[in-house]
PDB file of C-alpha atoms in Angstrom:
ATOM      1  CA  MET E   1       0.000   0.000   0.000  1.00 35.00           C
ATOM      2  CA  THR E   2       1.280   3.459  -0.856  1.00 31.00           C
ATOM      3  CA  ALA E   3       1.874   5.494   2.261  1.00 33.00           C
ATOM      4  CA  HIS E   4       0.018   8.760   2.619  1.00 30.00           C
ATOM      5  CA  PRO E   5       1.911  11.846   3.809  1.00 28.00           C
ATOM      6  CA  GLU E   6       2.362  12.088   7.538  1.00 32.00           C
ATOM      7  CA  ILE E   7      -0.564  13.725   9.291  1.00 30.00           C
ATOM      8  CA  ARG E   8      -0.096  15.468  12.635  1.00 34.00           C
ATOM      9  CA  LEU E   9      -2.993  14.918  14.992  1.00 34.00           C
ATOM     10  CA  ILE E  10      -3.282  17.312  17.891  1.00 35.00           C
ATOM     11  CA  LEU E  11      -5.027  16.159  21.029  1.00 36.00           C
ATOM     12  CA  PRO E  12      -6.219  19.486  22.431  1.00 34.00           C
ATOM     13  CA  MET E  13      -6.430  20.568  26.017  1.00 34.00           C
ATOM     14  CA  ILE E  14      -9.564  18.913  27.345  1.00 34.00           C
ATOM     15  CA  LEU E  15     -11.174  17.985  30.604  1.00 32.00           C
ATOM     16  CA  ALA E  16      -9.416  20.699  32.609  1.00 28.00           C
ATOM     17  CA  PRO E  17     -10.501  20.373  36.265  1.00 25.00           C
ATOM     18  CA  ALA E  18     -10.842  23.228  38.686  1.00 24.00           C
ATOM     19  CA  LEU E  19      -7.617  24.784  39.972  1.00 26.00           C
ATOM     20  CA  VAL E  20      -8.183  23.500  43.477  1.00 33.00           C
ATOM     21  CA  VAL E  21      -7.807  19.931  42.279  1.00 39.00           C
ATOM     22  CA  GLY E  22      -5.073  20.556  39.738  1.00 51.00           C
ATOM     23  CA  CYS E  23      -4.655  21.370  36.086  1.00 55.00           C
ATOM     24  CA  ALA E  24      -5.013  19.092  33.115  1.00 58.00           C
ATOM     25  CA  SER E  25      -2.139  19.040  30.700  1.00 59.00           C
ATOM     26  CA  HIS E  26      -1.666  20.082  27.137  1.00 48.00           C
ATOM     27  CA  PRO E  27      -1.793  16.526  25.840  1.00 47.00           C
ATOM     28  CA  ASP E  28       0.563  15.284  23.225  1.00 44.00           C
ATOM     29  CA  GLN E  29       0.625  15.041  19.491  1.00 44.00           C
ATOM     30  CA  ALA E  30       1.024  11.940  17.362  1.00 42.00           C
ATOM     31  CA  LEU E  31       2.330  11.554  13.843  1.00 40.00           C
ATOM     32  CA  LEU E  32      -0.014   9.012  12.257  1.00 43.00           C
ATOM     33  CA  THR E  33       0.579   7.609   8.782  1.00 42.00           C
ATOM     34  CA  GLU E  34      -0.916   4.934   6.592  1.00 40.00           C
ATOM     35  CA  PRO E  35       0.565   1.457   7.207  1.00 43.00           C
ATOM     36  CA  GLU E  36       3.121  -0.240   5.004  1.00 43.00           C
ATOM     37  CA  ASN E  37       3.150  -4.005   4.611  1.00 42.00           C
ATOM     38  CA  VAL E  38       5.447  -4.410   7.612  1.00 43.00           C
ATOM     39  CA  ARG E  39       4.676  -2.586  10.871  1.00 47.00           C
ATOM     40  CA  PRO E  40       7.799  -1.117  12.487  1.00 49.00           C
ATOM     41  CA  PRO E  41       8.518  -1.379  16.211  1.00 54.00           C
ATOM     42  CA  VAL E  42       6.623   0.994  18.460  1.00 57.00           C
ATOM     43  CA  GLN E  43       8.487   4.260  18.800  1.00 62.00           C
ATOM     44  CA  GLU E  44       8.560   6.104  22.087  1.00 67.00           C
ATOM     45  CA  ALA E  45       7.179   9.629  22.075  1.00 66.00           C
ATOM     46  CA  ARG E  46       9.733  12.389  21.682  1.00 71.00           C
ATOM     47  CA  VAL E  47       9.709  15.589  23.734  1.00 70.00           C
ATOM     48  CA  ALA E  48      10.946  18.763  22.051  1.00 71.00           C
ATOM     49  CA  ARG E  49      11.019  22.276  23.454  1.00 72.00           C
ATOM     50  CA  ASP E  50       9.130  24.963  21.577  1.00 69.00           C
ATOM     51  CA  ALA E  51       7.920  28.502  22.158  1.00 64.00           C
ATOM     52  CA  GLY E  52       4.870  27.306  24.098  1.00 63.00           C
ATOM     53  CA  GLY E  53       6.779  24.880  26.320  1.00 70.00           C
ATOM     54  CA  PHE E  54       7.161  21.512  24.648  1.00 69.00           C
ATOM     55  CA  THR E  55       5.681  19.348  21.930  1.00 74.00           C
ATOM     56  CA  ILE E  56       5.413  15.574  22.174  1.00 74.00           C
ATOM     57  CA  THR E  57       5.341  13.510  19.003  1.00 74.00           C
ATOM     58  CA  GLN E  58       5.133   9.802  18.305  1.00 72.00           C
ATOM     59  CA  SER E  59       5.462   8.348  14.812  1.00 74.00           C
ATOM     60  CA  LEU E  60       2.900   5.650  14.107  1.00 76.00           C
ATOM     61  CA  GLN E  61       1.376   3.947  11.098  1.00 79.00           C
ATOM     62  CA  VAL E  62      -2.406   3.645  11.193  1.00 80.00           C
ATOM     63  CA  THR E  63      -5.235   3.483   8.702  1.00 86.00           C
ATOM     64  CA  SER E  64      -7.151   6.565   7.660  1.00 88.00           C
ATOM     65  CA  ALA E  65     -10.219   5.133   9.419  1.00 91.00           C
ATOM     66  CA  VAL E  66      -8.375   4.972  12.739  1.00 91.00           C
ATOM     67  CA  ARG E  67      -7.104   8.495  12.263  1.00 88.00           C
ATOM     68  CA  SER E  68     -10.627   9.755  11.482  1.00 92.00           C
ATOM     69  CA  ASP E  69     -12.129   7.968  14.491  1.00 94.00           C
ATOM     70  CA  TYR E  70      -9.470   9.415  16.757  1.00 92.00           C
ATOM     71  CA  GLU E  71     -10.247  12.932  15.570  1.00 90.00           C
ATOM     72  CA  SER E  72     -13.976  12.328  16.003  1.00 95.00           C
ATOM     73  CA  ALA E  73     -13.463  11.039  19.541  1.00 94.00           C
ATOM     74  CA  VAL E  74     -11.419  14.100  20.483  1.00 90.00           C
ATOM     75  CA  ARG E  75     -14.211  16.360  19.238  1.00 93.00           C
ATOM     76  CA  MET E  76     -16.706  14.417  21.350  1.00 95.00           C
ATOM     77  CA  LEU E  77     -14.570  14.907  24.441  1.00 92.00           C
ATOM     78  CA  GLU E  78     -14.265  18.629  23.725  1.00 92.00           C
ATOM     79  CA  GLU E  79     -18.061  18.745  23.641  1.00 95.00           C
ATOM     80  CA  ALA E  80     -18.300  16.816  26.935  1.00 94.00           C
ATOM     81  CA  ARG E  81     -19.863  13.835  25.125  1.00 95.00           C
ATOM     82  CA  TYR E  82     -17.871  11.398  27.194  1.00 96.00           C
ATOM     83  CA  GLU E  83     -19.814   8.170  26.713  1.00 96.00           C
ATOM     84  CA  PRO E  84     -19.604   8.058  22.894  1.00 97.00           C
ATOM     85  CA  GLY E  85     -16.091   9.522  23.019  1.00 96.00           C
ATOM     86  CA  ILE E  86     -14.923   6.764  25.344  1.00 97.00           C
ATOM     87  CA  ALA E  87     -16.592   4.115  23.170  1.00 97.00           C
ATOM     88  CA  LEU E  88     -14.831   5.392  20.067  1.00 97.00           C
ATOM     89  CA  LEU E  89     -11.467   5.707  21.808  1.00 97.00           C
ATOM     90  CA  LEU E  90     -11.791   2.114  22.962  1.00 97.00           C
ATOM     91  CA  GLU E  91     -12.161   1.122  19.326  1.00 96.00           C
ATOM     92  CA  VAL E  92      -9.134   3.232  18.393  1.00 95.00           C
ATOM     93  CA  THR E  93      -6.967   1.670  21.098  1.00 95.00           C
ATOM     94  CA  GLU E  94      -8.067  -1.801  20.007  1.00 95.00           C
ATOM     95  CA  ARG E  95      -7.092  -1.123  16.391  1.00 93.00           C
ATOM     96  CA  ALA E  96      -3.985   0.924  17.226  1.00 91.00           C
ATOM     97  CA  PRO E  97      -2.912  -0.319  20.668  1.00 93.00           C
ATOM     98  CA  GLU E  98       0.473   1.434  20.388  1.00 90.00           C
ATOM     99  CA  ALA E  99      -1.079   4.924  20.068  1.00 90.00           C
ATOM    100  CA  THR E 100      -0.042   6.582  23.321  1.00 91.00           C
ATOM    101  CA  ALA E 101      -2.123   9.712  22.701  1.00 91.00           C
ATOM    102  CA  ALA E 102      -5.307   7.657  22.440  1.00 93.00           C
ATOM    103  CA  HIS E 103      -4.644   5.930  25.772  1.00 95.00           C
ATOM    104  CA  ILE E 104      -4.003   9.294  27.427  1.00 94.00           C
ATOM    105  CA  ALA E 105      -7.198  10.753  25.960  1.00 94.00           C
ATOM    106  CA  LEU E 106      -9.106   7.704  27.139  1.00 96.00           C
ATOM    107  CA  GLY E 107      -7.684   8.045  30.635  1.00 97.00           C
ATOM    108  CA  MET E 108      -8.609  11.714  30.768  1.00 95.00           C
ATOM    109  CA  ALA E 109     -12.130  10.959  29.547  1.00 96.00           C
ATOM    110  CA  TYR E 110     -12.609   8.232  32.150  1.00 97.00           C
ATOM    111  CA  ALA E 111     -11.365  10.623  34.830  1.00 96.00           C
ATOM    112  CA  ARG E 112     -13.805  13.309  33.777  1.00 95.00           C
ATOM    113  CA  SER E 113     -16.664  10.818  33.781  1.00 96.00           C
ATOM    114  CA  GLY E 114     -15.703   9.674  37.302  1.00 96.00           C
ATOM    115  CA  ASP E 115     -14.321   6.206  36.557  1.00 98.00           C
ATOM    116  CA  LEU E 116     -10.952   6.657  38.244  1.00 98.00           C
ATOM    117  CA  ASP E 117      -9.927   2.998  38.162  1.00 98.00           C
ATOM    118  CA  LYS E 118     -10.304   2.822  34.384  1.00 98.00           C
ATOM    119  CA  ALA E 119      -8.632   6.207  34.063  1.00 98.00           C
ATOM    120  CA  GLU E 120      -5.644   4.924  36.020  1.00 98.00           C
ATOM    121  CA  ALA E 121      -5.493   1.745  33.921  1.00 98.00           C
ATOM    122  CA  SER E 122      -5.500   3.697  30.648  1.00 98.00           C
ATOM    123  CA  LEU E 123      -2.800   6.090  31.812  1.00 98.00           C
ATOM    124  CA  ASN E 124      -0.672   3.222  33.076  1.00 98.00           C
ATOM    125  CA  LYS E 125      -1.035   1.615  29.651  1.00 97.00           C
ATOM    126  CA  ALA E 126       0.234   4.842  28.080  1.00 95.00           C
ATOM    127  CA  LEU E 127       3.235   4.703  30.405  1.00 96.00           C
ATOM    128  CA  GLU E 128       3.903   1.081  29.502  1.00 95.00           C
ATOM    129  CA  LEU E 129       4.237   2.269  25.920  1.00 92.00           C
ATOM    130  CA  ASN E 130       6.142   5.457  26.777  1.00 91.00           C
ATOM    131  CA  PRO E 131       7.596   5.360  30.321  1.00 93.00           C
ATOM    132  CA  HIS E 132       9.028   8.873  30.061  1.00 90.00           C
ATOM    133  CA  HIS E 133       5.864  10.613  28.867  1.00 92.00           C
ATOM    134  CA  PRO E 134       5.415  13.755  31.041  1.00 93.00           C
ATOM    135  CA  VAL E 135       1.751  14.279  30.169  1.00 93.00           C
ATOM    136  CA  ALA E 136       0.830  10.711  31.093  1.00 95.00           C
ATOM    137  CA  HIS E 137       2.646  11.052  34.424  1.00 97.00           C
ATOM    138  CA  ASN E 138       0.893  14.344  35.168  1.00 97.00           C
ATOM    139  CA  GLU E 139      -2.568  13.020  34.307  1.00 97.00           C
ATOM    140  CA  LEU E 140      -1.923   9.899  36.380  1.00 98.00           C
ATOM    141  CA  GLY E 141      -0.997  12.141  39.310  1.00 98.00           C
ATOM    142  CA  LEU E 142      -4.340  13.920  39.029  1.00 97.00           C
ATOM    143  CA  VAL E 143      -6.198  10.616  39.126  1.00 98.00           C
ATOM    144  CA  GLN E 144      -4.153   9.304  42.041  1.00 98.00           C
ATOM    145  CA  ARG E 145      -4.752  12.506  43.981  1.00 98.00           C
ATOM    146  CA  ARG E 146      -8.509  12.120  43.496  1.00 98.00           C
ATOM    147  CA  LYS E 147      -8.243   8.523  44.722  1.00 98.00           C
ATOM    148  CA  GLY E 148      -6.470   9.660  47.876  1.00 97.00           C
ATOM    149  CA  GLU E 149      -3.204   8.064  46.793  1.00 98.00           C
ATOM    150  CA  PHE E 150      -1.140  11.096  47.712  1.00 98.00           C
ATOM    151  CA  ALA E 151       2.310   9.486  47.814  1.00 98.00           C
ATOM    152  CA  GLN E 152       1.752   7.936  44.389  1.00 98.00           C
ATOM    153  CA  ALA E 153       0.441  11.235  43.033  1.00 98.00           C
ATOM    154  CA  ARG E 154       3.534  13.030  44.267  1.00 98.00           C
ATOM    155  CA  ALA E 155       5.760  10.451  42.602  1.00 98.00           C
ATOM    156  CA  SER E 156       3.842  10.846  39.342  1.00 98.00           C
ATOM    157  CA  TYR E 157       4.143  14.644  39.314  1.00 98.00           C
ATOM    158  CA  GLU E 158       7.828  14.386  40.171  1.00 98.00           C
ATOM    159  CA  ALA E 159       8.297  11.895  37.333  1.00 97.00           C
ATOM    160  CA  ALA E 160       6.683  14.373  34.932  1.00 96.00           C
ATOM    161  CA  LEU E 161       9.042  17.096  36.110  1.00 96.00           C
ATOM    162  CA  GLU E 162      12.057  14.811  35.775  1.00 95.00           C
ATOM    163  CA  GLN E 163      11.235  14.613  32.078  1.00 90.00           C
ATOM    164  CA  PHE E 164      10.497  18.311  31.655  1.00 91.00           C
ATOM    165  CA  ALA E 165      11.256  20.636  34.570  1.00 92.00           C
ATOM    166  CA  ASP E 166       9.409  23.559  32.952  1.00 91.00           C
ATOM    167  CA  PHE E 167       6.127  21.631  32.746  1.00 93.00           C
ATOM    168  CA  HIS E 168       4.145  24.296  34.574  1.00 94.00           C
ATOM    169  CA  TYR E 169       0.984  22.218  34.935  1.00 95.00           C
ATOM    170  CA  ALA E 170       2.920  19.564  36.845  1.00 96.00           C
ATOM    171  CA  GLN E 171       4.638  22.240  38.956  1.00 97.00           C
ATOM    172  CA  LYS E 172       1.261  23.660  39.960  1.00 97.00           C
ATOM    173  CA  ASN E 173      -0.337  20.274  40.548  1.00 97.00           C
ATOM    174  CA  LEU E 174       2.522  19.183  42.791  1.00 98.00           C
ATOM    175  CA  ALA E 175       2.326  22.463  44.720  1.00 98.00           C
ATOM    176  CA  ILE E 176      -1.422  22.037  45.266  1.00 97.00           C
ATOM    177  CA  LEU E 177      -0.905  18.447  46.401  1.00 98.00           C
ATOM    178  CA  CYS E 178       1.806  19.427  48.888  1.00 97.00           C
ATOM    179  CA  ASP E 179      -0.188  22.423  50.121  1.00 96.00           C
ATOM    180  CA  LEU E 180      -3.701  21.034  50.517  1.00 96.00           C
ATOM    181  CA  TYR E 181      -3.284  17.276  50.842  1.00 97.00           C
ATOM    182  CA  ILE E 182       0.169  16.478  52.243  1.00 96.00           C
ATOM    183  CA  GLY E 183       0.885  19.555  54.336  1.00 94.00           C
ATOM    184  CA  ASP E 184       4.453  19.912  53.071  1.00 96.00           C
ATOM    185  CA  THR E 185       4.910  23.685  53.126  1.00 94.00           C
ATOM    186  CA  ALA E 186       8.441  23.683  51.742  1.00 94.00           C
ATOM    187  CA  CYS E 187       7.399  21.527  48.789  1.00 97.00           C
ATOM    188  CA  ALA E 188       4.332  23.679  48.145  1.00 97.00           C
ATOM    189  CA  LEU E 189       6.302  26.930  48.173  1.00 97.00           C
ATOM    190  CA  GLU E 190       9.041  25.529  45.954  1.00 97.00           C
ATOM    191  CA  HIS E 191       6.642  24.444  43.255  1.00 98.00           C
ATOM    192  CA  TYR E 192       4.197  27.364  43.500  1.00 97.00           C
ATOM    193  CA  GLU E 193       7.174  29.695  43.052  1.00 97.00           C
ATOM    194  CA  ALA E 194       8.534  27.646  40.150  1.00 97.00           C
ATOM    195  CA  TYR E 195       5.116  27.770  38.505  1.00 97.00           C
ATOM    196  CA  SER E 196       4.787  31.503  39.149  1.00 97.00           C
ATOM    197  CA  ARG E 197       8.124  32.195  37.475  1.00 96.00           C
ATOM    198  CA  MET E 198       6.838  30.420  34.382  1.00 93.00           C
ATOM    199  CA  VAL E 199       3.307  31.872  34.526  1.00 94.00           C
ATOM    200  CA  PRO E 200       3.723  35.279  36.202  1.00 94.00           C
ATOM    201  CA  GLY E 201       0.274  36.420  35.102  1.00 95.00           C
ATOM    202  CA  ASP E 202      -1.524  33.903  37.335  1.00 96.00           C
ATOM    203  CA  THR E 203      -2.456  36.317  40.118  1.00 96.00           C
ATOM    204  CA  GLU E 204      -4.363  33.679  42.045  1.00 96.00           C
ATOM    205  CA  VAL E 205      -1.192  31.681  42.581  1.00 96.00           C
ATOM    206  CA  VAL E 206       0.608  34.850  43.669  1.00 96.00           C
ATOM    207  CA  LYS E 207      -2.021  35.173  46.409  1.00 96.00           C
ATOM    208  CA  TRP E 208      -1.588  31.524  47.367  1.00 96.00           C
ATOM    209  CA  ILE E 209       2.176  32.041  47.703  1.00 96.00           C
ATOM    210  CA  ALA E 210       1.678  35.080  49.934  1.00 95.00           C
ATOM    211  CA  ASP E 211      -0.824  33.218  52.098  1.00 93.00           C
ATOM    212  CA  LEU E 212       1.466  30.210  52.414  1.00 93.00           C
ATOM    213  CA  ARG E 213       4.408  32.402  53.396  1.00 91.00           C
ATOM    214  CA  ASN E 214       2.262  34.124  56.043  1.00 90.00           C
ATOM    215  CA  ARG E 215       1.174  30.787  57.472  1.00 85.00           C
ATOM    216  CA  LYS E 216       4.765  29.565  57.458  1.00 78.00           C
ATOM    217  CA  ASP E 217       5.968  32.721  59.266  1.00 75.00           C
ATOM    218  CA  ARG E 218       3.264  32.396  61.932  1.00 78.00           C
ATOM    219  CA  ARG E 219       4.253  28.819  62.650  1.00 77.00           C
ATOM    220  CA  GLU E 220       7.924  29.706  62.911  1.00 72.00           C
ATOM    221  CA  LYS E 221       7.409  32.604  65.370  1.00 69.00           C
ATOM    222  CA  PRO E 222       8.241  31.675  68.986  1.00 67.00           C
TER     223      PRO E 222
END
């Protein structure tokens, strides 16, 4: 079969939860092309810096039908049509099980619909395919935090930051976790301040930093 030109599919920012529970990521991008007769080994996603932070790409070979279904599912999720979006993403992951972006989208959709166990399973599958994927680690941290698995959530956020230290969503999510759920003031301040340096226009976080410093000073006074 003649290969079509590479098509870049963008999984947009979807399912962003309220700030108090963390921030959803800019999910990744996948390079999806028509299959040749022989399928190559699965390639791990690549992280590249760009003007907006970073771009994640993964080169895959899939049919045009899979590509079209993936795009349709993403539109459904953007429209908060989670049930049909999940159903279509399940079909996509069955036909293209190596597509990391589809597993991440499925995990995010499950999380938004309240099925945290399935969300965690989908995100773990993405990490089996791409163990160094910062978006998958960040999204898994959000799910683990909602499940009350705070130590695991912290490890997931830290894993995301190990891959990309300027990942401001993960910085903010880790700060919120340390502040509201773990009670680690030093951790919270470190990551709020790191986030604020990257996103200085977020005035709400500036207020959180000031409040946290005030609380810290009161505790340290004799």
